[in-house]
Amino acid sequence: MMGGARAWREGLTTLWLVGPATLAMTVLIFVPVALVAMLSFTDYQFGARTFNWIGLQNFADMVSSPLGRRAIVNTLIYAAVVIPFSIILALLVALGLHRLARRAGWLSNTLRAVYFLPVAATLVAMAIAWQMLLHPTIGPVNTALVALGLPRQDWLSDRGLVLYTLAAIGIWQSVGYNMVLFLAGLSAIPASLYEAATVDGAERPWERFWTVTWPMLGPTTLFVTVITATTAFRVFETVATLTKGGPAFASDTLVYALYREGFVYFKAGYASAITVVFFIFVLLFTALKFRVLESRVHYR
Amino acid sequence: MELRNVRRSFGGTEVLRGISLDVPDGSFTSLLGPSGCGKSTTLRIMAGLDRPDSGQVLMNGEEVSDRSATARNIAMVFQSYALYPHLTVAQNMALPLTMRELSRWQRLPLVGGLHGGTRQTRRAIQARVAAMAAMLDLTDLLGRKPGQLSGGQQQRVAVGRALIREPSVFLLDEPLSNLDAKLRTQMRAELSALHTRTGRSFVYVTHDQTEAISMSDQVALMLEGRIAQIGPPRTLYETPQSRAVAAFIGDHPINLVPVSLAPGQASGAFARCRPIGLTTPRTVVIGLRPEHLYLDPAGPLEGRLVGAEYLGAETVLTLKVAEDVEIRAVAPGDVTPPAPDSPLRLGFAPEHVHVFDADGGERLDLSLERAAA
Amino acid sequence: MKRSVTGTDTLALVGLLLGAAVVLLPFVWMVSLSLKPADEIFTRGVDLLPSRLEWQNYVDAFTQVDLARYLMNGVIVCGGILVFQTLFAVPCAFALAHRRFVGRQVIFGLVLAGLLVPFHVTAIPIFLGLAELRLINTYTALIAPFVASVFGIFLFRQFMARLPADLFDAARVDGLSETAIVWRIAFPLAMPAATAFAVFSVTAHWNDLFWPLIVVTDPDLATPPRGIVFFRDAEAGDNVGPLMAAAVIVTAPLIAGFLLAQRTFTRGIAAGGLRG
């Protein structure tokens, strides 16, 4: 009886501590996820009084329409460009800075800060700075091209080019983040391994890289890859600021399409279907990330 | 404070198997036992940090299982000291008083000051912290954080934080185990002095029998979730109620020798001895503490010296008294041990002989004396 | 062999410096344009440095649009989000790390599952809910959707799980209520996690354009990125100097924060990678 009273009180305390967060989590995450999945099977429009269940029609529309396919393919291309370049550049920078740190620590630290700057900066503001850099007439990039005798480019309004321009900005923005992760991975490699490798005959730097650094960085690289992938799939700010998906949907991506269909054209049902597709892509990569994280824990 | 038949299990294993324990007001009670015997769980149940599955926890005759530590007015010193790392020594010691003597509103940073009595109360708390610090020689350290203190100083702060609200029962969980040997001896004396000065009930958990025996009024020896014996330290040492108690208590491990006894006649190594108080033949285990055996040319125990360990103040001699039976005896350090393998005889007083049942291990009201030559 | 090592080093250094120059280019150009007089901006010749500093651009940024208002909105929204996230996450994280109760595994499971859900996925239903409550174009619409940060709960829980349980038992014996333990003991001790989380949360929401673009059409409620987009869309390309000045001002607080507390800042943002 008396124990019961105390157990009751303990239960109330737990509820007081955990309840608000759990409720908020449910209302703001899990219920919306369920709703968005439901909406993706309807033709609901924002503001409409009724809706019809239309089964997989939204998904069929998305896959069969050039526009829907465009968004998916563009997102995949964008990711396919950003992921390898961002990772390789970040790895090169991290290796360079790690090496430099022993000779000129201050320079290494300064450069690290410089490379990290885009990560901390407000992407929308930086996108506008990029817009001015890439301006067809008054941008210094084109001016430089002309000075070198090359043709000027319409970086943000050429259908064939625009997606790659956005990808370049995406790389510029994410290299610093990946570099930090690689630097952490590098500093975790014990110096004794390099000494052992040298004794074993790996005398040249690149030999040591392949025998020690690269294998030891394996888990970090996997982690960096999945993080870069999930971020790349979410590209929105640069698209919204610089191209609005144009020209002629040449830079349309999943998140921008979901924004446009849902909140510009108010097609909630169709936008929900885009959301679901986007979510499935992200889930695939995030699931991979957690498996990698787990194996990384075991690795240590 | 009293525990009555307290039981507690964790995931199927019964950690406490019916603990009954009375802590008289103002006493110094030790819970002594090897690790895993349930002594810390007992202490946590006393503190109200854990609840018994069954049984009662009483204070002044009232059931308190349902009350928090504060409501029971119990304080505790943790093995790790558990000082709040982000608070200074003064803030650490003031916290229990702040929580008790200021209301929820008064504790709020700015709003609290609006209430009339807040400043007075805070000043009173500071005065008590200062007094406690003076008593524990911590005055110079009041502004420091725990991380800047030595182990002994942290220990004193933990004691001060516990004592400051004048608890009716003061619980200590292995408080000296993280200190070095020298400091431990010093803190032992300080804790004893503190107990005398405050007159509160102390319950002290330890695995170190020297601590338990040197400080306590009563020692509860816990083995495998039960209280094996409870009583004054002297009783535990002089009349252990079981073979297990006898084996646990004592600096030198007690000699335990299985022997068959018949009225008027003992066997094996004790063939020159005669049982006292025996009516029917039985198999027993004889317990003899090494420090109670002395070299005696006419002694009843005869054996060959197989080892001598010189320890300065004393020398521990190991004798082989029969096939497979070795007995250790403590001789004064100034005795030069005879050459190895030389024959030796040991004597003992009948009141130092402990006899236990060979099967159950419980104490038997028997003894041995030297048979008339 | 020694020569070849120095050679590689030099090559690497040149590469690093060139890369850094490319990384810095947009920043330099942004600052440069923000200080250039309009006529210099539109001349063909590209000069990195302005011939004279046109501070008027900064004055214009604050007068032509309500930049001060955007900044204040940014502070209100980021501050509000952070305060509520902390209020929700810290007690929950403490209970998950240091209390035994029925459903603990389930709730922690929910937290882990929540980490998998990008905010974009919940946008449509949350927008519908806010519209239903007539909250579009309010601060509530900007703040409320983010108050439950599963990432915050996760980060705090992982940190608190490493704090010794004795500390909280001692606090219980000292008469602290569980709420008092959360805020007087656990939270101050979890400061490293709290700062990392604060950095992560503030940068994420200061920089976010997606949600403000959806729920805010009223310029008076615009957060800094939303405000810049308003500004850019309104001035139609002939007001570059002030626009760049606004971009500089919007970017400056986080960059300054990063430069002043690089270690804390990097750790906070890097921690965000654990999020889905």
PDB file of N, CA and C in Angstrom, chain B residues 44 49 69-70 74-76 78-80 82-86 95-96 99 107 161 165, chain C residues 164-177 179-180 184-186 188-189:
ATOM      1  N   ARG B  44      21.453   1.767   0.933  1.00  0.00           N
ATOM      2  CA  ARG B  44      20.596   2.546   0.032  1.00  0.00           C
ATOM      3  C   ARG B  44      19.136   2.448   0.456  1.00  0.00           C
ATOM      4  N   LEU B  49      16.987   5.580  -1.005  1.00  0.00           N
ATOM      5  CA  LEU B  49      17.310   5.607  -2.432  1.00  0.00           C
ATOM      6  C   LEU B  49      16.800   4.355  -3.124  1.00  0.00           C
ATOM      7  N   ALA B  69      14.817  10.482   1.617  1.00  0.00           N
ATOM      8  CA  ALA B  69      15.914  10.634   2.563  1.00  0.00           C
ATOM      9  C   ALA B  69      15.739  11.899   3.403  1.00  0.00           C
ATOM     10  N   THR B  70      15.299  12.966   2.751  1.00  0.00           N
ATOM     11  CA  THR B  70      15.144  14.231   3.464  1.00  0.00           C
ATOM     12  C   THR B  70      14.072  14.107   4.526  1.00  0.00           C
ATOM     13  N   ILE B  74      17.960  11.849   6.876  1.00  0.00           N
ATOM     14  CA  ILE B  74      19.135  11.003   6.780  1.00  0.00           C
ATOM     15  C   ILE B  74      20.131  11.665   5.849  1.00  0.00           C
ATOM     16  N   ALA B  75      21.400  11.592   6.207  1.00  0.00           N
ATOM     17  CA  ALA B  75      22.424  12.107   5.309  1.00  0.00           C
ATOM     18  C   ALA B  75      23.359  10.973   4.949  1.00  0.00           C
ATOM     19  N   MET B  76      24.086  11.158   3.861  1.00  0.00           N
ATOM     20  CA  MET B  76      24.907  10.055   3.366  1.00  0.00           C
ATOM     21  C   MET B  76      26.202  10.569   2.755  1.00  0.00           C
ATOM     22  N   PHE B  78      29.063   9.318   0.114  1.00  0.00           N
ATOM     23  CA  PHE B  78      29.226   8.291  -0.912  1.00  0.00           C
ATOM     24  C   PHE B  78      30.683   7.904  -1.072  1.00  0.00           C
ATOM     25  N   GLN B  79      30.864   6.698  -1.547  1.00  0.00           N
ATOM     26  CA  GLN B  79      32.222   6.205  -1.783  1.00  0.00           C
ATOM     27  C   GLN B  79      32.994   7.130  -2.728  1.00  0.00           C
ATOM     28  N   SER B  80      32.288   7.600  -3.760  1.00  0.00           N
ATOM     29  CA  SER B  80      32.940   8.511  -4.711  1.00  0.00           C
ATOM     30  C   SER B  80      32.854   9.961  -4.233  1.00  0.00           C
ATOM     31  N   ALA B  82      30.748  12.022  -4.422  1.00  0.00           N
ATOM     32  CA  ALA B  82      29.633  12.626  -5.158  1.00  0.00           C
ATOM     33  C   ALA B  82      29.486  14.112  -4.856  1.00  0.00           C
ATOM     34  N   LEU B  83      30.617  14.819  -4.853  1.00  0.00           N
ATOM     35  CA  LEU B  83      30.537  16.281  -4.705  1.00  0.00           C
ATOM     36  C   LEU B  83      30.100  16.868  -6.043  1.00  0.00           C
ATOM     37  N   TYR B  84      29.325  17.946  -5.991  1.00  0.00           N
ATOM     38  CA  TYR B  84      28.873  18.563  -7.244  1.00  0.00           C
ATOM     39  C   TYR B  84      30.038  19.328  -7.856  1.00  0.00           C
ATOM     40  N   PRO B  85      30.531  18.860  -9.011  1.00  0.00           N
ATOM     41  CA  PRO B  85      31.772  19.434  -9.550  1.00  0.00           C
ATOM     42  C   PRO B  85      31.647  20.898  -9.945  1.00  0.00           C
ATOM     43  N   HIS B  86      30.418  21.349 -10.217  1.00  0.00           N
ATOM     44  CA  HIS B  86      30.273  22.724 -10.702  1.00  0.00           C
ATOM     45  C   HIS B  86      30.050  23.709  -9.568  1.00  0.00           C
ATOM     46  N   LEU B  95      24.045  23.515  -0.111  1.00  0.00           N
ATOM     47  CA  LEU B  95      22.899  23.061  -0.910  1.00  0.00           C
ATOM     48  C   LEU B  95      21.806  22.340  -0.099  1.00  0.00           C
ATOM     49  N   PRO B  96      22.162  21.369   0.761  1.00  0.00           N
ATOM     50  CA  PRO B  96      21.099  20.695   1.519  1.00  0.00           C
ATOM     51  C   PRO B  96      20.293  21.663   2.382  1.00  0.00           C
ATOM     52  N   MET B  99      17.988  23.804   0.167  1.00  0.00           N
ATOM     53  CA  MET B  99      16.803  23.075  -0.265  1.00  0.00           C
ATOM     54  C   MET B  99      15.798  22.933   0.874  1.00  0.00           C
ATOM     55  N   ARG B 107      14.222  30.344  -3.656  1.00  0.00           N
ATOM     56  CA  ARG B 107      15.449  29.843  -4.269  1.00  0.00           C
ATOM     57  C   ARG B 107      15.699  30.435  -5.640  1.00  0.00           C
ATOM     58  N   ARG B 161      29.071  18.204   4.059  1.00  0.00           N
ATOM     59  CA  ARG B 161      27.791  18.375   3.376  1.00  0.00           C
ATOM     60  C   ARG B 161      26.718  17.489   4.005  1.00  0.00           C
ATOM     61  N   ARG B 165      23.156  19.376   7.921  1.00  0.00           N
ATOM     62  CA  ARG B 165      21.759  19.550   8.298  1.00  0.00           C
ATOM     63  C   ARG B 165      21.388  18.713   9.505  1.00  0.00           C
TER      64      ARG B 165
ATOM     65  N   PRO C 164      28.234  10.244 -13.254  1.00  0.00           N
ATOM     66  CA  PRO C 164      28.058   9.192 -12.253  1.00  0.00           C
ATOM     67  C   PRO C 164      26.700   9.284 -11.548  1.00  0.00           C
ATOM     68  N   ALA C 165      26.074   8.120 -11.387  1.00  0.00           N
ATOM     69  CA  ALA C 165      24.749   8.085 -10.760  1.00  0.00           C
ATOM     70  C   ALA C 165      24.800   8.531  -9.301  1.00  0.00           C
ATOM     71  N   ASP C 166      25.945   8.319  -8.648  1.00  0.00           N
ATOM     72  CA  ASP C 166      26.106   8.740  -7.251  1.00  0.00           C
ATOM     73  C   ASP C 166      25.746  10.201  -7.038  1.00  0.00           C
ATOM     74  N   LEU C 167      26.108  11.004  -8.031  1.00  0.00           N
ATOM     75  CA  LEU C 167      25.892  12.439  -7.924  1.00  0.00           C
ATOM     76  C   LEU C 167      24.415  12.748  -7.738  1.00  0.00           C
ATOM     77  N   PHE C 168      23.590  12.021  -8.477  1.00  0.00           N
ATOM     78  CA  PHE C 168      22.158  12.294  -8.409  1.00  0.00           C
ATOM     79  C   PHE C 168      21.552  11.679  -7.155  1.00  0.00           C
ATOM     80  N   ASP C 169      22.116  10.528  -6.710  1.00  0.00           N
ATOM     81  CA  ASP C 169      21.669   9.965  -5.437  1.00  0.00           C
ATOM     82  C   ASP C 169      22.014  10.922  -4.302  1.00  0.00           C
ATOM     83  N   ALA C 170      23.223  11.479  -4.364  1.00  0.00           N
ATOM     84  CA  ALA C 170      23.622  12.440  -3.332  1.00  0.00           C
ATOM     85  C   ALA C 170      22.642  13.603  -3.312  1.00  0.00           C
ATOM     86  N   ALA C 171      22.257  14.076  -4.490  1.00  0.00           N
ATOM     87  CA  ALA C 171      21.327  15.204  -4.561  1.00  0.00           C
ATOM     88  C   ALA C 171      19.973  14.810  -3.985  1.00  0.00           C
ATOM     89  N   ARG C 172      19.549  13.569  -4.244  1.00  0.00           N
ATOM     90  CA  ARG C 172      18.273  13.118  -3.680  1.00  0.00           C
ATOM     91  C   ARG C 172      18.363  13.112  -2.167  1.00  0.00           C
ATOM     92  N   VAL C 173      19.480  12.598  -1.641  1.00  0.00           N
ATOM     93  CA  VAL C 173      19.655  12.589  -0.185  1.00  0.00           C
ATOM     94  C   VAL C 173      19.702  14.023   0.354  1.00  0.00           C
ATOM     95  N   ASP C 174      20.293  14.925  -0.419  1.00  0.00           N
ATOM     96  CA  ASP C 174      20.378  16.318   0.017  1.00  0.00           C
ATOM     97  C   ASP C 174      19.052  17.046  -0.075  1.00  0.00           C
ATOM     98  N   GLY C 175      18.019  16.374  -0.527  1.00  0.00           N
ATOM     99  CA  GLY C 175      16.695  16.978  -0.498  1.00  0.00           C
ATOM    100  C   GLY C 175      16.290  17.682  -1.774  1.00  0.00           C
ATOM    101  N   LEU C 176      17.010  17.432  -2.886  1.00  0.00           N
ATOM    102  CA  LEU C 176      16.594  18.062  -4.139  1.00  0.00           C
ATOM    103  C   LEU C 176      15.474  17.247  -4.777  1.00  0.00           C
ATOM    104  N   SER C 177      14.477  17.924  -5.278  1.00  0.00           N
ATOM    105  CA  SER C 177      13.444  17.232  -6.045  1.00  0.00           C
ATOM    106  C   SER C 177      14.050  16.828  -7.390  1.00  0.00           C
ATOM    107  N   THR C 179      13.096  17.600 -10.317  1.00  0.00           N
ATOM    108  CA  THR C 179      13.183  18.792 -11.170  1.00  0.00           C
ATOM    109  C   THR C 179      14.410  19.618 -10.795  1.00  0.00           C
ATOM    110  N   ALA C 180      14.632  19.768  -9.485  1.00  0.00           N
ATOM    111  CA  ALA C 180      15.799  20.526  -9.033  1.00  0.00           C
ATOM    112  C   ALA C 180      17.079  19.818  -9.447  1.00  0.00           C
ATOM    113  N   ARG C 184      19.566  21.973 -11.458  1.00  0.00           N
ATOM    114  CA  ARG C 184      20.669  22.465 -10.635  1.00  0.00           C
ATOM    115  C   ARG C 184      21.909  21.612 -10.745  1.00  0.00           C
ATOM    116  N   ILE C 185      21.741  20.333 -11.045  1.00  0.00           N
ATOM    117  CA  ILE C 185      22.901  19.446 -11.079  1.00  0.00           C
ATOM    118  C   ILE C 185      23.164  18.951 -12.505  1.00  0.00           C
ATOM    119  N   ALA C 186      22.190  18.254 -13.086  1.00  0.00           N
ATOM    120  CA  ALA C 186      22.446  17.603 -14.375  1.00  0.00           C
ATOM    121  C   ALA C 186      22.731  18.629 -15.481  1.00  0.00           C
ATOM    122  N   PRO C 188      23.786  21.929 -15.423  1.00  0.00           N
ATOM    123  CA  PRO C 188      25.103  22.583 -15.396  1.00  0.00           C
ATOM    124  C   PRO C 188      26.239  21.639 -15.752  1.00  0.00           C
ATOM    125  N   LEU C 189      26.118  20.380 -15.335  1.00  0.00           N
ATOM    126  CA  LEU C 189      27.192  19.437 -15.647  1.00  0.00           C
ATOM    127  C   LEU C 189      27.191  19.071 -17.126  1.00  0.00           C
TER     128      LEU C 189
END
